[in-house]
Amino acid sequence: MFTPFISMNRTLTTAVRCKRRVVVTGMGLVCPLGIGVQNAWQALIDSKSGVIKLTEPDYEKLPCKVGAVIPKGDGSNELNLKNYFTNSELRTMCPATAYALIATEEALNDAKWKPTEEIDKQDTGVAVGIGMIDLVDVCTTYEALKKGYNKVSPYFVPRILPNMAAGQISIKYGFRGPNHSVSTACATGAHAIGDAFRFIRGGETSVMVCGGAEACISPLAIAAFCRLRALSTCRNDFPHEASRPFDKDRDGFVMGEGAAILVLEELNHALERKANIYAEVLGYGLSGDAAHLTAPSEDGTGAILAMDRAVKDAGIDTGEISFISAHATSTPLGDAIEIKAIESFMGQHSRDVTVSSTKGAHGHLLGAAGNLEAIFTILASKEGIIPPTLNLHDLDMETNLSFAPNVKKNWITTTSRRVALKNAFGFGGTNACLCLAQYNE
């Protein structure tokens, strides 16, 4: 006899919780375009590229000899891990986790959120994923085993577990909220943000540190993706031209590395402490292609479903969307299908939408792609600038959509705020879409 009452109560609670608004109050990153959000953003809108030629001897025999690596060194826009961690600390973590910790420190400082009170730590969670484990770690450890059991590091397992970036962040800062990790190939970073958004909106926590990290550029990884015919192989001597989303001469993606971390916060929580607000997360959509291990569904159904669910979750009309940050990795098949899906989804509003893929500048960061590009989308919404798609010279698709080839463009909208979608798709047919918007009080 009590079932109807319980059902009604839960429905009302859900309705109240769903009104909780979620905003972005902090961001941090390390990526091929530089160290720190402002350095990378400035390089991006200045049409610079982080793709270089891989000159180590082991790459000589491979079809692809380019990659988008984090600039290493002691310069102002370079990274030396030993400036951040002791040798003992570095033995406990893979490079991706180290990148995530560095980006997290920047994001928390940016958000001015390093709580000391236990109640605040319990109300702060972490959702950070890694797309692929470090294959170099696996190979090196296997070779060590051949020399003897005691040569295997006791930290080997923690170094290769995809949830260890989230774990290390939680441990370092004492965050006792949801401790969550996502590993959904190239959709990892976007899924992590979306899941964190739902944790806050659903009332489980007030603050989430979220994003993804990747550090898997190695001869074995390059060789494996080459065997899939996924990487660019035609511009080894012109690395800056290798990643060319939507361009007629694209021939595959360029592998990248890095980490990008966002601090998401319940709006009232952010307002009460007078936090700086970059943007608002409006919605999140997920889908599966149910088609192929590595190729997207040819009709774009999976992408359409993810975008549709994100927009419905946001409670907005498609006419409010004026920018779509595409997943577009620079593969012949994937880019064309995504454009077809976007135009099919946007319909009559397609003429009012600009599409861009920043992977032309920083390559494809795999598990850290969706989150890095989400940061760029957030900055675009805040500053009214659409970042360029580098190396887009000859669009080979018939479409009503607009683009931003090679140089930035002003984000013009006829609505009251700038609203964007951020797409991210992964092997196995997993898709994510975030709806992000300029923050209006």
XYZ file of C-alpha atoms in Angstrom:
441
model
C 0.000 0.000 0.000
C 2.983 2.296 0.419
C 4.401 1.785 -3.108
C 2.571 4.729 -4.763
C 3.746 7.077 -2.028
C 7.395 5.980 -2.391
C 7.196 6.288 -6.157
C 5.741 9.788 -5.952
C 8.335 10.907 -3.436
C 11.233 9.693 -5.582
C 9.777 11.389 -8.650
C 9.476 14.697 -6.850
C 13.012 14.402 -5.484
C 14.354 13.706 -8.949
C 12.491 16.684 -10.355
C 14.026 18.981 -7.735
C 17.511 17.579 -8.228
C 17.338 17.938 -11.992
C 17.015 21.688 -11.545
C 20.510 21.864 -10.078
C 22.636 23.813 -12.536
C 26.256 22.811 -13.147
C 28.984 25.269 -14.094
C 32.692 25.166 -14.899
C 34.852 27.058 -12.397
C 38.376 25.794 -13.081
C 40.462 24.350 -15.913
C 43.983 23.017 -16.351
C 45.871 21.240 -19.119
C 49.090 20.011 -20.592
C 48.969 19.269 -24.308
C 50.977 19.470 -27.550
C 50.123 23.174 -27.852
C 51.724 23.993 -24.520
C 51.580 23.892 -20.752
C 48.665 25.675 -19.135
C 45.270 26.715 -20.430
C 46.128 30.202 -21.614
C 49.329 29.136 -23.394
C 47.518 26.387 -25.291
C 44.467 28.518 -26.101
C 46.598 31.347 -27.459
C 48.584 28.931 -29.619
C 45.347 27.423 -30.908
C 43.680 30.665 -31.943
C 46.992 31.824 -33.441
C 46.806 28.783 -35.766
C 49.927 27.119 -34.393
C 50.531 23.372 -34.548
C 51.901 20.941 -31.971
C 52.549 18.113 -34.436
C 56.205 17.163 -34.958
C 58.272 14.493 -36.683
C 59.190 11.503 -34.501
C 62.924 11.124 -35.014
C 63.830 8.225 -32.717
C 65.361 5.261 -34.591
C 62.458 2.884 -33.809
C 60.088 5.051 -35.870
C 62.240 4.852 -38.998
C 60.700 1.576 -40.137
C 57.098 2.620 -39.499
C 54.674 4.111 -42.075
C 53.756 6.962 -39.692
C 56.567 9.106 -38.299
C 54.622 12.034 -36.840
C 53.021 12.687 -33.474
C 51.614 15.495 -31.349
C 53.776 15.439 -28.246
C 53.896 17.681 -25.208
C 56.846 20.076 -25.561
C 59.505 18.746 -23.187
C 62.169 20.811 -21.432
C 62.613 23.570 -18.878
C 61.276 26.463 -20.937
C 58.290 28.585 -19.963
C 55.952 26.557 -22.174
C 57.662 23.177 -21.784
C 57.260 20.289 -19.369
C 59.864 18.517 -17.245
C 58.189 16.003 -14.948
C 61.144 16.088 -12.573
C 60.248 19.681 -11.757
C 56.921 18.419 -10.388
C 57.672 14.999 -8.899
C 60.479 13.170 -7.129
C 61.955 10.053 -8.705
C 60.179 7.990 -6.058
C 56.832 9.519 -6.972
C 57.399 8.983 -10.694
C 58.007 5.260 -10.058
C 54.454 4.972 -8.727
C 52.646 6.464 -11.720
C 52.533 6.314 -15.492
C 53.151 9.549 -17.459
C 49.424 9.975 -18.124
C 48.733 10.089 -14.388
C 51.539 12.611 -13.937
C 50.020 14.794 -16.655
C 46.613 14.528 -14.976
C 48.045 15.605 -11.612
C 49.747 18.643 -13.152
C 46.560 19.674 -14.974
C 44.534 19.127 -11.794
C 46.775 21.443 -9.788
C 46.232 24.185 -12.355
C 42.475 23.571 -12.446
C 42.092 23.654 -8.652
C 44.200 26.797 -8.376
C 42.124 28.339 -11.153
C 38.909 27.428 -9.321
C 40.373 28.534 -5.990
C 39.099 25.273 -4.554
C 41.489 23.422 -2.257
C 39.253 22.723 0.712
C 40.675 22.024 4.152
C 37.395 21.284 5.917
C 36.424 17.611 5.938
C 32.832 18.355 4.947
C 34.049 20.103 1.785
C 36.421 17.264 0.938
C 33.555 14.799 1.283
C 31.546 16.964 -1.098
C 34.241 16.912 -3.806
C 34.626 13.978 -6.178
C 36.908 12.890 -9.000
C 36.063 11.426 -12.419
C 39.193 11.076 -14.532
C 39.881 8.398 -17.123
C 42.685 7.078 -19.306
C 41.989 5.676 -22.754
C 44.957 3.326 -23.153
C 47.580 1.996 -20.793
C 51.228 2.781 -21.469
C 52.412 -0.013 -23.776
C 56.044 0.890 -23.077
C 55.454 0.059 -19.407
C 54.101 -3.373 -20.343
C 56.939 -4.181 -22.746
C 59.632 -2.948 -20.366
C 58.199 -4.909 -17.468
C 57.964 -8.088 -19.544
C 61.622 -7.746 -20.465
C 62.442 -7.188 -16.794
C 60.606 -10.390 -15.880
C 62.907 -12.344 -18.192
C 65.797 -11.232 -15.970
C 64.026 -12.354 -12.807
C 60.846 -12.109 -10.738
C 62.340 -9.485 -8.425
C 62.945 -7.178 -11.384
C 59.186 -6.579 -11.752
C 58.215 -3.313 -10.091
C 55.651 -3.578 -7.295
C 54.112 -0.459 -8.816
C 53.579 -2.069 -12.220
C 49.896 -2.840 -11.660
C 49.029 0.586 -10.186
C 50.858 2.216 -13.100
C 48.724 0.501 -15.737
C 45.280 0.642 -14.121
C 43.078 3.228 -15.930
C 41.575 4.487 -12.664
C 44.868 5.436 -11.052
C 44.825 9.040 -12.249
C 41.526 9.490 -10.404
C 42.910 7.630 -7.415
C 46.098 9.680 -7.204
C 44.137 12.944 -7.451
C 41.734 11.858 -4.736
C 44.578 10.804 -2.441
C 46.637 13.965 -2.980
C 43.821 16.368 -2.164
C 41.770 14.223 0.215
C 38.641 14.288 -1.946
C 36.159 11.728 -0.596
C 33.238 12.294 -2.960
C 32.552 9.947 -5.893
C 35.814 8.394 -7.106
C 35.067 7.385 -10.661
C 37.031 6.426 -13.743
C 36.000 6.098 -17.357
C 37.846 4.198 -20.089
C 35.863 4.376 -23.306
C 38.626 4.767 -25.870
C 38.489 8.166 -27.587
C 35.254 9.156 -25.821
C 36.833 8.800 -22.366
C 37.319 12.491 -21.574
C 33.844 13.528 -22.677
C 32.211 10.657 -20.795
C 34.132 11.624 -17.645
C 32.832 15.202 -17.852
C 29.310 14.020 -18.566
C 29.285 11.553 -15.698
C 30.655 14.207 -13.332
C 27.934 16.585 -14.517
C 25.291 14.000 -13.631
C 26.790 13.350 -10.199
C 26.428 17.038 -9.367
C 23.052 17.546 -10.998
C 21.735 14.448 -9.271
C 22.703 15.771 -5.863
C 25.454 13.275 -5.013
C 28.108 15.937 -4.652
C 28.692 19.661 -5.175
C 32.098 19.667 -6.866
C 33.747 17.278 -9.336
C 37.276 17.224 -10.720
C 36.963 15.569 -14.116
C 38.609 14.868 -17.451
C 41.070 12.458 -18.990
C 44.724 11.824 -19.709
C 46.747 9.999 -22.338
C 50.441 9.186 -22.833
C 50.783 6.270 -25.213
C 52.907 7.542 -28.096
C 55.463 4.808 -28.693
C 56.710 2.748 -31.638
C 54.426 -0.138 -30.663
C 51.333 2.074 -30.379
C 52.118 3.828 -33.654
C 52.685 0.474 -35.359
C 49.421 -0.932 -33.999
C 47.347 2.008 -35.215
C 49.157 1.881 -38.546
C 48.087 -1.741 -38.904
C 44.526 -0.502 -38.478
C 45.227 1.998 -41.273
C 44.100 4.746 -38.919
C 47.131 7.075 -38.913
C 48.352 9.663 -41.379
C 51.326 8.360 -43.366
C 51.593 10.801 -46.300
C 53.185 13.817 -44.615
C 56.023 12.484 -42.516
C 58.289 15.277 -43.778
C 55.622 17.949 -43.257
C 54.251 17.078 -39.806
C 52.315 20.349 -39.335
C 50.215 19.383 -42.367
C 49.473 15.802 -41.322
C 46.298 16.326 -39.273
C 43.701 17.858 -41.618
C 40.092 17.319 -40.492
C 37.472 17.554 -43.266
C 40.111 18.241 -45.932
C 39.956 16.324 -49.201
C 43.553 15.109 -48.736
C 43.180 13.772 -45.184
C 44.592 10.273 -44.781
C 44.349 9.476 -41.069
C 44.812 10.923 -37.613
C 47.930 11.990 -35.731
C 48.354 10.503 -32.268
C 48.643 13.016 -29.425
C 49.258 13.046 -25.676
C 48.343 15.171 -22.694
C 45.716 15.791 -20.032
C 42.911 18.269 -19.477
C 41.028 18.679 -16.205
C 37.890 20.666 -15.394
C 36.345 21.629 -12.075
C 32.570 21.356 -12.261
C 30.447 22.862 -9.537
C 26.820 23.202 -8.533
C 25.821 26.763 -9.389
C 24.721 27.934 -5.948
C 27.841 26.437 -4.400
C 29.935 28.427 -6.887
C 27.963 31.646 -6.348
C 28.177 31.422 -2.567
C 31.956 31.391 -2.683
C 32.080 33.964 -5.524
C 33.890 31.610 -7.892
C 34.752 32.636 -11.430
C 32.365 30.885 -13.831
C 33.556 30.011 -17.328
C 30.499 28.280 -18.734
C 27.530 26.096 -17.952
C 27.093 22.404 -18.735
C 23.536 22.035 -19.986
C 23.266 18.434 -21.119
C 24.916 15.104 -21.823
C 24.036 12.385 -24.305
C 25.399 8.882 -24.872
C 24.807 6.220 -27.494
C 26.206 3.086 -29.100
C 26.684 2.504 -32.817
C 26.194 -1.262 -32.526
C 27.935 -1.531 -35.874
C 31.700 -2.161 -35.967
C 34.771 -2.477 -33.749
C 36.587 0.555 -35.146
C 34.412 2.229 -37.804
C 31.392 4.454 -37.085
C 27.980 3.441 -38.346
C 27.799 4.574 -41.956
C 24.495 6.397 -41.561
C 25.730 8.354 -38.540
C 22.947 7.048 -36.323
C 25.128 6.769 -33.233
C 26.333 10.353 -33.506
C 22.822 11.628 -34.150
C 21.459 9.806 -31.105
C 24.188 11.200 -28.844
C 23.587 14.779 -30.035
C 19.827 14.393 -29.795
C 20.016 13.047 -26.250
C 22.377 15.822 -25.167
C 20.044 18.511 -26.526
C 16.975 16.894 -24.972
C 18.835 16.546 -21.679
C 19.663 20.254 -21.872
C 16.031 21.130 -22.510
C 16.842 23.421 -25.423
C 15.912 23.674 -29.095
C 18.406 22.820 -31.827
C 18.022 26.388 -33.114
C 19.948 27.626 -30.067
C 23.095 25.749 -31.131
C 25.506 27.791 -33.240
C 28.823 25.917 -32.848
C 29.719 22.233 -32.882
C 33.175 21.133 -31.806
C 33.480 18.006 -33.901
C 35.236 14.788 -33.004
C 36.641 14.758 -36.569
C 40.028 13.077 -36.299
C 41.140 13.504 -39.939
C 40.138 10.047 -41.167
C 38.479 9.790 -44.594
C 35.470 7.824 -43.338
C 34.883 9.282 -39.889
C 34.926 12.980 -40.797
C 32.461 12.533 -43.656
C 30.049 10.512 -41.534
C 30.144 13.057 -38.718
C 29.362 15.959 -41.062
C 26.480 13.951 -42.510
C 25.211 13.232 -38.990
C 25.493 16.864 -37.856
C 23.633 18.191 -40.857
C 20.973 15.509 -40.534
C 20.505 16.363 -36.866
C 20.522 20.150 -37.252
C 18.220 20.099 -40.284
C 17.014 23.556 -41.292
C 19.305 25.163 -38.688
C 22.451 23.828 -40.389
C 23.091 27.145 -42.147
C 23.439 28.854 -38.760
C 26.013 26.402 -37.376
C 29.812 26.514 -37.595
C 31.737 23.269 -37.235
C 35.405 23.064 -36.267
C 37.888 20.386 -35.214
C 40.915 21.549 -33.265
C 42.696 18.244 -33.910
C 44.348 19.891 -36.901
C 46.468 21.760 -34.326
C 47.031 19.210 -31.548
C 46.347 15.824 -33.081
C 44.141 13.189 -31.526
C 44.696 12.758 -27.791
C 42.556 9.600 -27.686
C 41.250 9.360 -24.098
C 42.122 13.015 -23.473
C 40.557 14.340 -26.672
C 36.988 15.090 -25.617
C 38.007 16.889 -22.445
C 40.775 18.958 -24.048
C 38.399 20.029 -26.801
C 35.689 20.723 -24.219
C 38.028 23.251 -22.593
C 38.589 24.893 -25.954
C 34.825 24.921 -26.554
C 34.260 26.545 -23.158
C 36.824 29.261 -23.896
C 35.229 29.762 -27.304
C 31.840 30.339 -25.673
C 33.300 32.739 -23.139
C 35.359 34.797 -25.589
C 33.133 34.563 -28.654
C 35.887 33.038 -30.800
C 35.582 29.840 -32.823
C 38.990 28.133 -33.023
C 40.283 27.162 -36.455
C 40.507 23.809 -38.206
C 44.090 23.739 -39.432
C 44.956 22.355 -42.872
C 41.395 22.610 -44.134
C 41.945 23.827 -47.699
C 39.572 21.761 -49.806
C 36.317 20.564 -48.229
C 35.232 17.393 -50.007
C 31.667 17.291 -48.662
C 28.542 19.037 -49.866
C 27.001 20.706 -46.833
C 25.153 23.791 -45.642
C 27.308 23.918 -42.504
C 29.943 26.614 -42.040
C 33.581 26.029 -41.081
C 36.589 27.899 -39.691
C 39.413 26.883 -42.038
C 42.943 27.698 -40.840
C 42.109 30.874 -38.924
C 39.820 31.707 -36.013
C 36.483 33.391 -36.628
C 34.043 35.391 -34.549
C 31.253 33.370 -32.993
C 28.093 35.122 -34.107
C 24.730 34.031 -32.769
C 21.224 35.464 -32.890
C 20.221 33.882 -29.571
C 20.720 35.214 -26.053
C 23.809 33.090 -25.390
C 26.409 31.051 -27.208
C 25.553 27.333 -27.092
C 27.728 24.520 -28.427
C 27.866 20.755 -28.739
C 31.078 18.810 -28.184
C 31.183 15.393 -29.866
C 33.449 12.501 -28.933
C 33.369 9.007 -30.412
C 35.376 5.902 -29.562
C 36.270 2.455 -30.878
C 33.614 -0.081 -30.065
C 30.970 2.362 -31.228
C 30.760 4.393 -28.008
C 29.593 7.994 -28.410
C 29.279 11.027 -26.156
C 28.018 14.544 -26.651
C 28.208 17.482 -24.245
C 26.014 20.562 -24.484
C 28.008 23.569 -23.240
C 26.888 27.178 -23.028
C 27.971 30.685 -22.202
C 27.005 31.339 -18.602
C 24.098 33.713 -18.110
C 22.923 34.574 -14.622
